[in-house]
Short mmCIF file of C-alpha atoms and ligand atoms in Angstrom, two decimals:
data_model
loop_
_atom_site.label_atom_id
_atom_site.label_comp_id
_atom_site.label_asym_id
_atom_site.label_seq_id
_atom_site.Cartn_x
_atom_site.Cartn_y
_atom_site.Cartn_z
CA MET A 878 15.39 -8.99 -21.03
CA LEU A 879 14.46 -10.37 -17.36
CA TYR A 880 13.59 -6.80 -15.49
CA ASN A 881 9.88 -7.17 -17.05
CA LYS A 882 8.92 -10.12 -16.09
CA SER A 883 6.39 -10.90 -13.73
CA MET A 884 7.16 -13.39 -10.74
CA LYS A 885 5.21 -16.04 -12.40
CA GLU A 886 7.17 -15.77 -15.71
CA LEU A 887 10.74 -15.32 -13.44
CA SER A 888 9.37 -18.26 -11.68
CA GLU A 889 8.93 -20.55 -14.50
CA LEU A 890 11.88 -19.62 -15.91
CA LEU A 891 13.41 -20.01 -12.69
CA ASP A 892 11.80 -23.71 -12.60
CA LYS A 893 13.38 -24.82 -16.12
CA LYS A 894 16.93 -23.64 -15.09
CA GLU A 895 17.22 -21.40 -18.18
CA ILE A 896 17.90 -18.57 -15.18
CA LYS A 897 19.16 -18.36 -11.97
CA SER A 898 18.13 -15.19 -9.00
CA LEU A 899 21.59 -14.01 -9.53
CA ASP A 900 20.78 -13.28 -13.35
CA ILE A 901 17.84 -11.38 -12.04
CA ALA A 902 19.39 -9.74 -9.33
CA ASP A 903 22.33 -8.50 -11.90
CA GLU A 904 19.88 -7.50 -13.99
CA LEU A 905 17.58 -5.11 -11.43
CA ILE A 906 21.15 -3.88 -10.25
CA ASN A 907 22.04 -2.52 -13.61
CA ARG A 908 18.14 -1.12 -13.85
CA THR A 909 18.22 0.67 -10.80
CA GLU A 910 21.64 2.18 -11.10
CA LYS A 911 20.19 3.91 -14.12
CA ILE A 912 16.51 4.46 -13.48
CA GLU A 913 16.64 5.05 -9.57
CA PRO A 914 18.30 8.71 -10.00
CA LYS A 915 15.28 9.69 -12.00
CA ILE A 916 12.67 8.69 -9.52
CA HIS A 917 14.35 8.04 -6.01
CA SER A 918 11.93 5.26 -5.26
CA TYR A 919 14.23 3.29 -2.73
CA ILE A 920 15.49 4.46 0.72
CA THR A 921 17.72 1.42 1.22
CA PHE A 922 19.29 -0.88 -1.54
CA ASP A 923 22.10 -2.73 -0.78
CA GLN A 924 23.34 -4.43 -3.91
CA GLU A 925 25.92 -7.17 -2.16
CA LYS A 926 22.86 -8.03 0.16
CA PHE A 927 20.57 -8.78 -2.51
CA LYS A 928 23.17 -10.64 -4.86
CA GLU A 929 23.94 -12.66 -1.45
CA GLN A 930 20.32 -13.87 -1.17
CA ALA A 931 19.94 -14.65 -4.49
CA LYS A 932 23.38 -16.67 -4.07
CA LYS A 933 21.89 -18.32 -1.17
CA SER A 934 18.45 -19.14 -3.10
CA ASP A 935 20.48 -20.78 -5.97
CA GLU A 936 22.20 -22.65 -3.83
CA ARG A 937 18.98 -24.28 -2.45
CA ARG A 938 17.52 -25.14 -6.45
CA ALA A 939 20.45 -26.77 -7.66
CA SER A 940 20.61 -28.83 -4.38
CA GLY A 941 16.66 -29.44 -5.06
CA LYS A 942 15.99 -27.66 -2.12
CA SER A 943 13.76 -24.70 -3.03
CA LEU A 944 11.46 -23.12 -0.59
CA SER A 945 8.63 -22.31 -2.98
CA LYS A 946 8.25 -21.66 -6.92
CA PHE A 947 8.60 -18.20 -6.03
CA ASP A 948 12.26 -19.24 -4.39
CA GLY A 949 14.56 -16.66 -5.99
CA ILE A 950 12.33 -13.52 -6.86
CA PRO A 951 12.85 -10.42 -5.58
CA ILE A 952 10.68 -8.22 -3.63
CA ALA A 953 11.05 -4.59 -1.90
CA LEU A 954 9.48 -3.50 1.11
CA LYS A 955 7.98 -0.08 2.09
CA ASP A 956 10.25 1.07 4.76
CA ASN A 957 7.71 1.08 7.88
CA ILE A 958 7.97 -3.08 7.66
CA ALA A 959 10.24 -4.46 9.20
CA VAL A 960 13.06 -6.77 8.10
CA LYS A 961 15.97 -8.06 10.90
CA ASP A 962 19.17 -5.89 10.41
CA VAL A 963 18.11 -3.47 7.86
CA LYS A 964 17.66 0.04 8.66
CA LEU A 965 14.09 1.17 9.46
CA SER A 966 13.30 4.62 8.47
CA CYS A 967 9.59 4.99 8.07
CA GLY A 968 10.71 8.18 5.87
CA SER A 969 11.09 9.99 9.43
CA LYS A 970 14.20 11.56 10.80
CA ILE A 971 13.23 10.57 14.25
CA LEU A 972 14.64 7.19 13.61
CA GLY A 973 18.27 7.71 12.64
CA ASP A 974 19.81 4.41 11.62
CA PHE A 975 17.56 2.60 13.57
CA MET A 976 18.44 -1.00 12.80
CA SER A 977 15.65 -3.73 13.34
CA PRO A 978 16.24 -6.39 15.48
CA TYR A 979 13.54 -8.08 14.48
CA ASN A 980 11.35 -9.34 11.00
CA ALA A 981 8.15 -8.46 10.67
CA THR A 982 5.26 -11.30 10.00
CA VAL A 983 4.77 -11.09 6.70
CA THR A 984 9.06 -10.83 6.32
CA GLU A 985 9.15 -14.00 7.80
CA LYS A 986 6.29 -15.53 5.30
CA LEU A 987 8.12 -14.23 2.50
CA THR A 988 11.91 -15.49 3.39
CA ASP A 989 10.29 -18.72 4.13
CA SER A 990 9.02 -18.81 0.44
CA GLY A 991 13.02 -18.16 -0.76
CA PHE A 992 11.95 -14.32 -1.45
CA VAL A 993 14.83 -12.04 -1.97
CA ILE A 994 14.74 -8.57 -0.55
CA SER A 995 15.89 -6.03 -2.93
CA GLY A 996 15.38 -3.49 -0.30
CA LYS A 997 13.32 -0.63 1.52
CA THR A 998 11.56 1.67 -0.62
CA ASN A 999 10.21 5.29 0.18
CA LEU A 1000 6.53 6.76 2.34
CA ASP A 1001 5.74 9.86 3.01
CA GLU A 1002 6.96 10.00 7.08
CA PHE A 1003 5.34 7.22 8.78
CA ALA A 1004 3.00 6.80 6.14
CA MET A 1005 0.94 9.91 6.72
CA GLY A 1006 0.41 11.47 3.44
CA SER A 1007 -0.54 10.96 -0.07
CA THR A 1008 2.35 12.14 -2.08
CA THR A 1009 5.71 10.22 -0.89
CA GLU A 1010 6.23 14.25 -0.52
CA SER A 1011 6.74 14.02 3.17
CA SER A 1012 9.33 11.99 3.44
CA PHE A 1013 12.53 12.97 5.43
CA TYR A 1014 14.86 11.18 2.17
CA GLY A 1015 13.22 13.07 -0.32
CA VAL A 1016 10.17 12.61 -3.00
CA THR A 1017 9.89 9.87 -5.15
CA LYS A 1018 8.50 10.66 -8.35
CA ASN A 1019 5.77 9.15 -10.54
CA PRO A 1020 7.51 6.78 -13.52
CA HIS A 1021 5.08 7.90 -15.59
CA ASN A 1022 6.01 12.05 -15.85
CA THR A 1023 8.81 12.39 -13.34
CA ASP A 1024 7.25 16.04 -12.94
CA LYS A 1025 4.36 14.31 -11.13
CA VAL A 1026 3.69 12.58 -7.58
CA PRO A 1027 3.46 8.42 -7.75
CA GLY A 1028 0.94 8.74 -5.15
CA GLY A 1029 1.41 7.93 -1.35
CA SER A 1030 2.36 6.85 1.07
CA SER A 1031 3.76 3.37 -0.76
CA GLY A 1032 5.16 5.39 -3.40
CA GLY A 1033 8.22 4.46 -3.39
CA SER A 1034 6.99 0.08 -3.69
CA ALA A 1035 4.00 1.45 -6.24
CA ALA A 1036 7.09 3.73 -8.01
CA ALA A 1037 10.15 0.30 -8.41
CA VAL A 1038 7.11 -1.69 -9.37
CA SER A 1039 5.93 0.61 -12.09
CA ALA A 1040 9.76 1.44 -13.21
CA SER A 1041 10.46 -2.46 -13.40
CA LEU A 1042 13.11 -1.91 -10.91
CA VAL A 1043 11.36 -5.13 -9.07
CA PRO A 1044 8.90 -7.16 -9.96
CA ALA A 1045 6.55 -6.86 -6.51
CA SER A 1046 6.40 -5.01 -3.76
CA LEU A 1047 4.58 -5.08 -0.11
CA GLY A 1048 3.47 -1.18 1.15
CA SER A 1049 0.62 -0.47 3.59
CA ASP A 1050 -2.80 1.22 3.22
CA THR A 1051 -4.04 3.09 6.03
CA GLY A 1052 -6.52 4.85 4.27
CA GLY A 1053 -5.68 4.11 0.45
CA SER A 1054 -2.12 4.18 0.67
CA ILE A 1055 -1.85 1.17 -1.66
CA ARG A 1056 -4.30 1.98 -4.31
CA LEU A 1057 -3.66 5.50 -4.99
CA PRO A 1058 -0.40 5.49 -5.58
CA ALA A 1059 -0.61 1.89 -7.86
CA SER A 1060 -3.67 3.81 -9.73
CA PHE A 1061 -1.19 7.02 -10.38
CA CYS A 1062 1.20 4.47 -11.51
CA GLY A 1063 -0.71 2.44 -13.02
CA VAL A 1064 0.19 -0.68 -11.19
CA VAL A 1065 -1.73 -2.98 -9.21
CA GLY A 1066 -2.51 -2.83 -5.84
CA ILE A 1067 -4.46 -4.68 -3.55
CA LYS A 1068 -5.18 -3.55 0.16
CA PRO A 1069 -6.47 -6.79 2.05
CA THR A 1070 -9.32 -7.07 4.76
CA TYR A 1071 -8.49 -5.96 7.85
CA GLY A 1072 -6.82 -8.50 9.63
CA ARG A 1073 -5.67 -11.17 6.68
CA VAL A 1074 -2.24 -10.05 7.10
CA SER A 1075 -0.73 -9.82 10.13
CA ARG A 1076 0.60 -6.33 11.30
CA PHE A 1077 3.44 -7.41 13.29
CA GLY A 1078 6.30 -5.97 12.83
CA LEU A 1079 4.79 -3.05 10.81
CA VAL A 1080 5.09 0.03 12.37
CA ALA A 1081 1.71 1.19 13.67
CA TYR A 1082 0.11 4.93 12.21
CA ALA A 1083 -3.09 4.19 12.92
CA SER A 1084 -3.94 0.68 14.06
CA SER A 1085 -7.70 0.28 13.64
CA LEU A 1086 -7.23 0.99 10.13
CA ASP A 1087 -3.37 -0.29 8.46
CA GLN A 1088 -3.02 -3.60 6.71
CA ILE A 1089 -0.20 -4.79 4.86
CA GLY A 1090 -0.99 -5.44 0.85
CA THR A 1091 0.83 -6.02 -2.99
CA PHE A 1092 1.97 -4.06 -5.19
CA ALA A 1093 2.52 -5.53 -8.83
CA ARG A 1094 2.37 -5.09 -12.38
CA SER A 1095 0.01 -8.11 -13.34
CA VAL A 1096 -3.41 -9.15 -10.75
CA ASP A 1097 -1.92 -12.67 -10.62
CA ASP A 1098 1.43 -11.65 -9.21
CA ALA A 1099 -0.64 -9.34 -6.98
CA ALA A 1100 -2.59 -12.34 -5.77
CA ASP A 1101 -0.11 -14.88 -5.54
CA LEU A 1102 2.22 -12.64 -3.26
CA LEU A 1103 -0.89 -11.79 -1.05
CA SER A 1104 -1.66 -15.56 -0.37
CA VAL A 1105 2.21 -16.15 0.79
CA ILE A 1106 2.18 -13.40 3.40
CA SER A 1107 -1.78 -13.66 4.63
CA GLY A 1108 -2.97 -15.62 7.45
CA TYR A 1109 -3.77 -15.44 11.18
CA ASP A 1110 -0.79 -14.49 13.41
CA LYS A 1111 -0.59 -15.43 16.72
CA LYS A 1112 1.55 -12.23 17.26
CA ASP A 1113 -1.56 -9.75 15.96
CA SER A 1114 -4.39 -10.03 18.38
CA THR A 1115 -6.52 -8.68 15.49
CA SER A 1116 -5.18 -11.20 12.45
CA ALA A 1117 -7.75 -13.49 11.81
CA GLU A 1118 -8.15 -16.67 10.23
CA GLY A 1119 -9.82 -17.00 6.77
CA SER A 1120 -9.63 -19.36 3.78
CA ILE A 1121 -6.67 -18.06 1.57
CA ASP A 1122 -8.42 -18.92 -1.78
CA PHE A 1123 -7.09 -16.39 -3.91
CA SER A 1124 -3.70 -17.65 -5.35
CA SER A 1125 -3.54 -16.97 -9.54
CA ASP A 1126 -4.86 -20.45 -10.18
CA LYS A 1127 -7.52 -19.81 -8.64
CA LEU A 1128 -8.65 -16.62 -10.95
CA SER A 1129 -10.53 -17.82 -13.54
CA GLY A 1130 -11.31 -13.95 -14.85
CA ASP A 1131 -15.29 -15.45 -14.77
CA VAL A 1132 -17.41 -12.52 -14.18
CA LYS A 1133 -20.75 -14.61 -15.44
CA GLY A 1134 -23.62 -13.10 -12.77
CA LEU A 1135 -21.51 -11.07 -10.29
CA ARG A 1136 -23.55 -7.77 -9.15
CA ILE A 1137 -21.79 -4.93 -9.38
CA GLY A 1138 -22.56 -1.82 -7.10
CA LEU A 1139 -22.30 1.44 -8.49
CA PRO A 1140 -22.66 4.49 -5.37
CA ASP A 1141 -23.26 7.70 -7.45
CA GLU A 1142 -21.84 9.39 -4.31
CA TYR A 1143 -18.28 8.37 -5.74
CA PHE A 1144 -18.41 9.51 -9.08
CA ASN A 1145 -19.56 13.29 -7.33
CA GLY A 1146 -16.45 15.49 -8.42
CA VAL A 1147 -14.83 12.81 -10.62
CA GLY A 1148 -13.06 14.12 -13.79
CA ALA A 1149 -14.87 12.86 -16.89
CA GLU A 1150 -11.76 11.12 -18.47
CA ILE A 1151 -11.60 9.25 -15.30
CA SER A 1152 -15.31 8.14 -15.03
CA ASP A 1153 -15.31 7.18 -18.40
CA ALA A 1154 -12.50 5.07 -17.95
CA VAL A 1155 -14.14 3.38 -15.02
CA MET A 1156 -17.19 3.01 -16.38
CA ASN A 1157 -15.27 1.43 -19.82
CA ALA A 1158 -14.21 -0.90 -17.70
CA VAL A 1159 -17.69 -2.14 -16.08
CA LYS A 1160 -19.36 -2.12 -19.46
CA GLU A 1161 -16.61 -4.60 -20.56
CA LEU A 1162 -17.66 -6.22 -17.43
CA GLU A 1163 -20.81 -6.24 -18.14
CA LYS A 1164 -20.55 -7.58 -21.76
CA LYS A 1165 -18.91 -10.54 -19.90
CA GLY A 1166 -21.97 -11.34 -18.07
CA ALA A 1167 -21.45 -8.88 -14.83
CA VAL A 1168 -24.85 -7.58 -13.78
CA ILE A 1169 -24.88 -3.42 -12.64
CA GLU A 1170 -26.76 -2.30 -9.51
CA LYS A 1171 -27.31 0.86 -8.16
CA ILE A 1172 -26.55 1.27 -4.72
CA SER A 1173 -25.89 4.33 -2.56
CA LEU A 1174 -23.18 4.73 0.10
CA LYS A 1175 -24.92 7.24 1.28
CA MET A 1176 -22.11 8.41 4.64
CA THR A 1177 -19.50 8.83 2.21
CA GLU A 1178 -19.41 12.60 3.27
CA TYR A 1179 -18.67 12.18 6.43
CA ALA A 1180 -15.45 9.26 5.69
CA VAL A 1181 -12.76 12.24 5.59
CA PRO A 1182 -13.57 13.88 8.96
CA VAL A 1183 -14.18 10.03 10.31
CA TYR A 1184 -11.13 8.95 9.28
CA TYR A 1185 -8.68 12.06 9.50
CA LEU A 1186 -9.95 12.37 13.59
CA ILE A 1187 -9.68 8.45 14.23
CA ALA A 1188 -6.43 8.29 12.21
CA THR A 1189 -5.04 11.21 14.04
CA SER A 1190 -6.26 10.09 17.39
CA GLU A 1191 -4.48 6.77 17.04
CA ALA A 1192 -1.48 8.06 15.66
CA SER A 1193 -1.09 10.17 18.00
CA SER A 1194 -0.96 7.49 20.72
CA ASN A 1195 1.21 4.80 18.66
CA LEU A 1196 3.54 7.80 17.99
CA SER A 1197 4.35 8.16 22.21
CA ARG A 1198 7.23 5.63 21.69
CA PHE A 1199 9.50 8.25 19.53
CA ASP A 1200 10.96 9.86 22.72
CA GLY A 1201 14.21 10.08 22.42
CA ILE A 1202 14.49 7.13 24.78
CA ARG A 1203 12.87 4.38 23.36
CA TYR A 1204 12.94 5.05 20.26
CA GLY A 1205 14.07 8.12 18.41
CA ARG A 1206 17.38 9.96 18.06
CA ARG A 1207 18.74 11.04 21.66
CA PRO A 1208 19.22 14.63 21.22
CA ASP A 1209 22.57 16.10 23.05
CA GLY A 1210 22.50 18.93 25.72
CA VAL A 1211 19.55 18.07 27.12
CA GLU A 1212 18.25 19.73 31.11
CA SER A 1213 15.42 17.72 32.34
CA LEU A 1214 13.28 14.54 30.86
CA SER A 1215 10.76 16.72 29.41
CA ASP A 1216 13.09 19.13 27.10
CA LEU A 1217 14.51 15.65 25.74
CA TYR A 1218 10.81 14.85 24.90
CA GLU A 1219 10.40 18.22 23.83
CA LYS A 1220 13.48 18.64 21.81
CA ALA A 1221 13.69 14.54 20.13
CA ARG A 1222 10.22 15.03 18.79
CA SER A 1223 10.35 18.73 17.48
CA GLU A 1224 13.79 17.88 15.84
CA GLY A 1225 12.52 14.34 14.89
CA PHE A 1226 9.33 15.01 13.13
CA GLY A 1227 8.01 16.75 10.18
CA GLY A 1228 5.38 19.05 9.80
CA GLU A 1229 2.88 16.82 8.66
CA VAL A 1230 3.18 14.11 11.49
CA LYS A 1231 3.27 17.04 13.92
CA ARG A 1232 -0.09 18.44 12.73
CA ARG A 1233 -1.23 14.97 13.05
CA ILE A 1234 0.04 14.73 16.35
CA VAL A 1235 -1.86 17.91 17.56
CA LEU A 1236 -4.58 17.13 15.94
CA GLY A 1237 -4.99 13.75 17.49
CA THR A 1238 -4.56 14.89 20.78
CA TYR A 1239 -6.72 17.27 20.83
CA SER A 1240 -9.38 14.82 19.40
CA LEU A 1241 -8.61 12.55 22.57
CA SER A 1242 -8.24 15.15 25.31
CA SER A 1243 -10.99 15.57 27.82
CA GLY A 1244 -13.74 17.62 27.28
CA TYR A 1245 -13.19 17.13 23.01
CA TYR A 1246 -13.43 13.75 23.21
CA ASP A 1247 -17.18 12.99 22.90
CA ALA A 1248 -17.34 15.89 20.57
CA TYR A 1249 -14.40 14.30 18.25
CA TYR A 1250 -13.31 11.20 18.69
CA LEU A 1251 -16.37 9.50 20.12
CA LYS A 1252 -18.43 10.66 17.40
CA ALA A 1253 -16.22 9.94 14.71
CA LEU A 1254 -16.69 6.24 15.88
CA LYS A 1255 -20.42 6.40 15.47
CA GLY A 1256 -19.28 8.20 12.51
CA ARG A 1257 -17.82 4.85 11.70
CA THR A 1258 -20.51 2.65 12.46
CA LEU A 1259 -22.63 4.45 10.27
CA ILE A 1260 -20.66 3.93 7.44
CA ILE A 1261 -19.76 0.07 8.18
CA ASN A 1262 -23.34 0.09 8.21
CA ASP A 1263 -23.57 1.30 4.61
CA PHE A 1264 -21.33 -1.10 3.23
CA LYS A 1265 -23.02 -4.03 4.95
CA GLU A 1266 -26.26 -2.68 3.24
CA ALA A 1267 -24.50 -2.16 0.07
CA TYR A 1268 -23.24 -5.89 -0.12
CA LYS A 1269 -26.60 -7.26 0.27
CA LYS A 1270 -27.45 -5.82 -2.97
CA CYS A 1271 -24.19 -6.53 -4.91
CA ASP A 1272 -20.85 -8.33 -4.93
CA VAL A 1273 -18.13 -6.31 -5.12
CA ILE A 1274 -18.40 -1.97 -5.54
CA MET A 1275 -16.92 -0.02 -8.41
CA SER A 1276 -15.72 3.41 -8.96
CA PRO A 1277 -12.67 5.73 -9.46
CA VAL A 1278 -9.74 4.97 -7.21
CA ALA A 1279 -9.21 8.89 -6.76
CA ALA A 1280 -10.69 12.02 -8.52
CA ASN A 1281 -8.00 12.71 -10.68
CA THR A 1282 -4.87 11.46 -12.23
CA ALA A 1283 -1.47 11.75 -10.66
CA PHE A 1284 -0.82 15.61 -10.12
CA GLY A 1285 2.24 18.21 -10.07
CA ILE A 1286 5.10 17.35 -7.80
CA GLY A 1287 4.47 20.20 -4.81
CA GLU A 1288 1.13 21.35 -6.02
CA LYS A 1289 -0.71 20.17 -2.94
CA MET A 1290 2.17 20.59 0.03
CA ASN A 1291 0.94 23.63 1.16
CA ASP A 1292 -2.85 23.29 1.63
CA PRO A 1293 -3.40 20.21 4.05
CA LEU A 1294 -7.17 20.20 3.21
CA ALA A 1295 -6.91 19.48 -0.55
CA MET A 1296 -4.30 17.02 0.31
CA TYR A 1297 -6.54 15.34 2.98
CA LEU A 1298 -9.33 15.56 -0.19
CA SER A 1299 -7.42 13.25 -2.52
CA ASP A 1300 -8.09 10.28 0.07
CA ILE A 1301 -12.59 10.80 -0.24
CA LEU A 1302 -12.77 7.65 -2.27
CA THR A 1303 -10.58 5.12 -0.63
CA ILE A 1304 -10.36 5.45 3.08
CA SER A 1305 -14.07 4.51 3.64
CA ALA A 1306 -12.60 0.95 2.91
CA ASN A 1307 -10.29 0.84 5.50
CA LEU A 1308 -12.85 2.86 7.69
CA ALA A 1309 -15.10 -0.23 7.06
CA GLY A 1310 -11.85 -2.89 6.81
CA VAL A 1311 -13.06 -4.45 3.56
CA PRO A 1312 -10.86 -4.85 0.70
CA GLY A 1313 -9.80 -3.21 -2.33
CA ILE A 1314 -7.77 -3.21 -5.53
CA SER A 1315 -6.46 -0.53 -7.74
CA VAL A 1316 -6.34 -2.34 -10.95
CA PRO A 1317 -5.38 0.59 -14.42
CA VAL A 1318 -7.96 1.04 -16.81
CA GLY A 1319 -6.70 3.84 -18.60
CA LEU A 1320 -4.54 6.89 -19.64
CA ASP A 1321 -6.18 10.38 -19.39
CA SER A 1322 -4.53 12.94 -22.06
CA GLN A 1323 -1.61 13.16 -20.29
CA LYS A 1324 -1.15 9.67 -20.69
CA MET A 1325 -0.81 9.36 -17.08
CA PRO A 1326 -2.78 6.36 -15.83
CA ILE A 1327 -6.01 6.00 -14.26
CA GLY A 1328 -7.16 3.70 -11.51
CA LEU A 1329 -10.45 1.38 -11.21
CA GLN A 1330 -11.02 0.82 -7.48
CA ILE A 1331 -13.19 -2.83 -7.00
CA MET A 1332 -13.91 -3.12 -2.93
CA GLY A 1333 -15.56 -6.51 -1.69
CA ASN A 1334 -17.11 -7.85 0.68
CA TYR A 1335 -14.99 -9.45 3.85
CA PHE A 1336 -12.45 -11.95 3.22
CA LYS A 1337 -13.68 -11.89 -0.56
CA GLU A 1338 -10.24 -10.94 -2.27
CA ARG A 1339 -11.07 -13.61 -4.95
CA ASP A 1340 -13.90 -11.28 -6.03
CA ILE A 1341 -12.16 -8.10 -6.51
CA LEU A 1342 -9.40 -10.38 -7.84
CA ASN A 1343 -11.11 -12.07 -10.15
CA ALA A 1344 -13.38 -8.89 -11.51
CA ALA A 1345 -10.20 -7.26 -11.77
CA LYS A 1346 -8.55 -10.30 -13.94
CA ALA A 1347 -11.30 -10.08 -16.55
CA VAL A 1348 -10.59 -6.22 -16.91
CA GLU A 1349 -6.38 -6.60 -16.65
CA GLY A 1350 -5.25 -5.11 -20.26
CA VAL A 1351 -8.05 -4.80 -22.02
CA PHE A 1352 -7.61 -1.30 -22.33
CA GLY A 1353 -3.84 -1.74 -22.88
CA LYS A 1354 -0.17 -1.40 -21.46
CA TYR A 1355 0.97 1.37 -18.68
CA GLU A 1356 4.52 0.48 -18.85
CA PRO A 1357 6.74 3.77 -18.34
CA GLN A 1358 8.40 5.76 -20.57
CA ILE A 1359 11.43 5.76 -18.42
N1 LIG B 18 -3.69 9.88 2.83
C1 LIG B 18 -3.92 9.07 3.71
C2 LIG B 18 -3.31 9.46 5.40
O1 LIG B 18 -2.61 9.95 5.03
C3 LIG B 18 -3.85 7.82 3.82
C4 LIG B 18 -1.83 7.31 4.11
C5 LIG B 18 -1.91 5.77 4.63
O2 LIG B 18 -3.07 5.21 3.62
N2 LIG B 18 -1.36 5.45 5.21
O3 LIG B 18 -3.65 9.21 6.33
#
């Protein structure tokens, strides 16, 4: 059985020539044929392309020219990340069958290391959402219970890894879209420091918040994959230098002396099973030598309004390129330019995306700019200051990822405010730009996974990965029975 092996295990088997990349691809294709109809994690899954890349990797290994130790390992990409000559949909109708003419920087980095791209995964339309229900391509289901949401917006990437259709995947996180689905699906998901990973070729939602990150079934794999895609890129003016010191061989799981900050604000209104699981994990770390510090992130109550003003304002500007001319399907039978814009956008965008564009346009409009957008920027500064203060007292901050475990499909779809509130514990990390991880630390009474969130200081991915490694697996396994 290869399908549930980690990247690390597969890489060792490939190295010892006990298996070929094509064996992995064949097995994952069979498994995907069986499981995918139940969960719908992919938008594009092209078996022939998958096998073709695996064969090429096998040829490289056979001739002693493997590109890295991961040459031949399959990986899935969220469908808002560009892969040349592959459909790029962003889960939206407006892009139709748009084929990307170029690779994102992360895609280049993956293929330069020999990774095999299995396909493109489902997401909330333009990554706006917390459940993967707003995709034009249909709902993704949680492999632990297919009546429940997988979380979002990178729900397809999380579900595919959780159901062992692929060992690892990439997602994007603007306000929690990696950490929330990772916690709902029982996998590891990390959002790096803003600037750590190039955004070139990631379709922009809110540019000052968006980051690409990784999903895997182990902390080591999430760390190794993140090491491959990280680094400065001149094609992204907000990308940053920073030493990439968090590959799995650098993670000891040693937490002696690590100062863990616990913010009261992050435990308000959280379900008892969740706060118990989080506190059990914290105690486990304490046993291993970590020290607990009480901290306060007092601006937390403003995070949701601040985020939803900034994110929608940026989105309203970023999404103006989908006008039926530069991008987007050009509608028939239009009489004027404005008619064309109107038709293309009203037919092409779904309800949630339209709501965000309207909200963001309003907050940026003259007369309201000062009261909304500018005020939100000031709020963001206060949230950043909160984190800076907190990191004087601690090295990492721990909290739940969400106040609840995965909820039922359809439960929050007609209540946008309830949906926005699902992000309350994850969005501050994006506003501040600090890294955050979700690592599974238990199951609730309904057997749904619970995630521990660990946030770190800027460019201290190693701290959070190390702490995650110290609790990983202590409270059980999180393979769904599917
Ligand atoms: N749920 C949040 C939103 O809809 C976060 C989405 C994300 O991180 N892409 O904006």
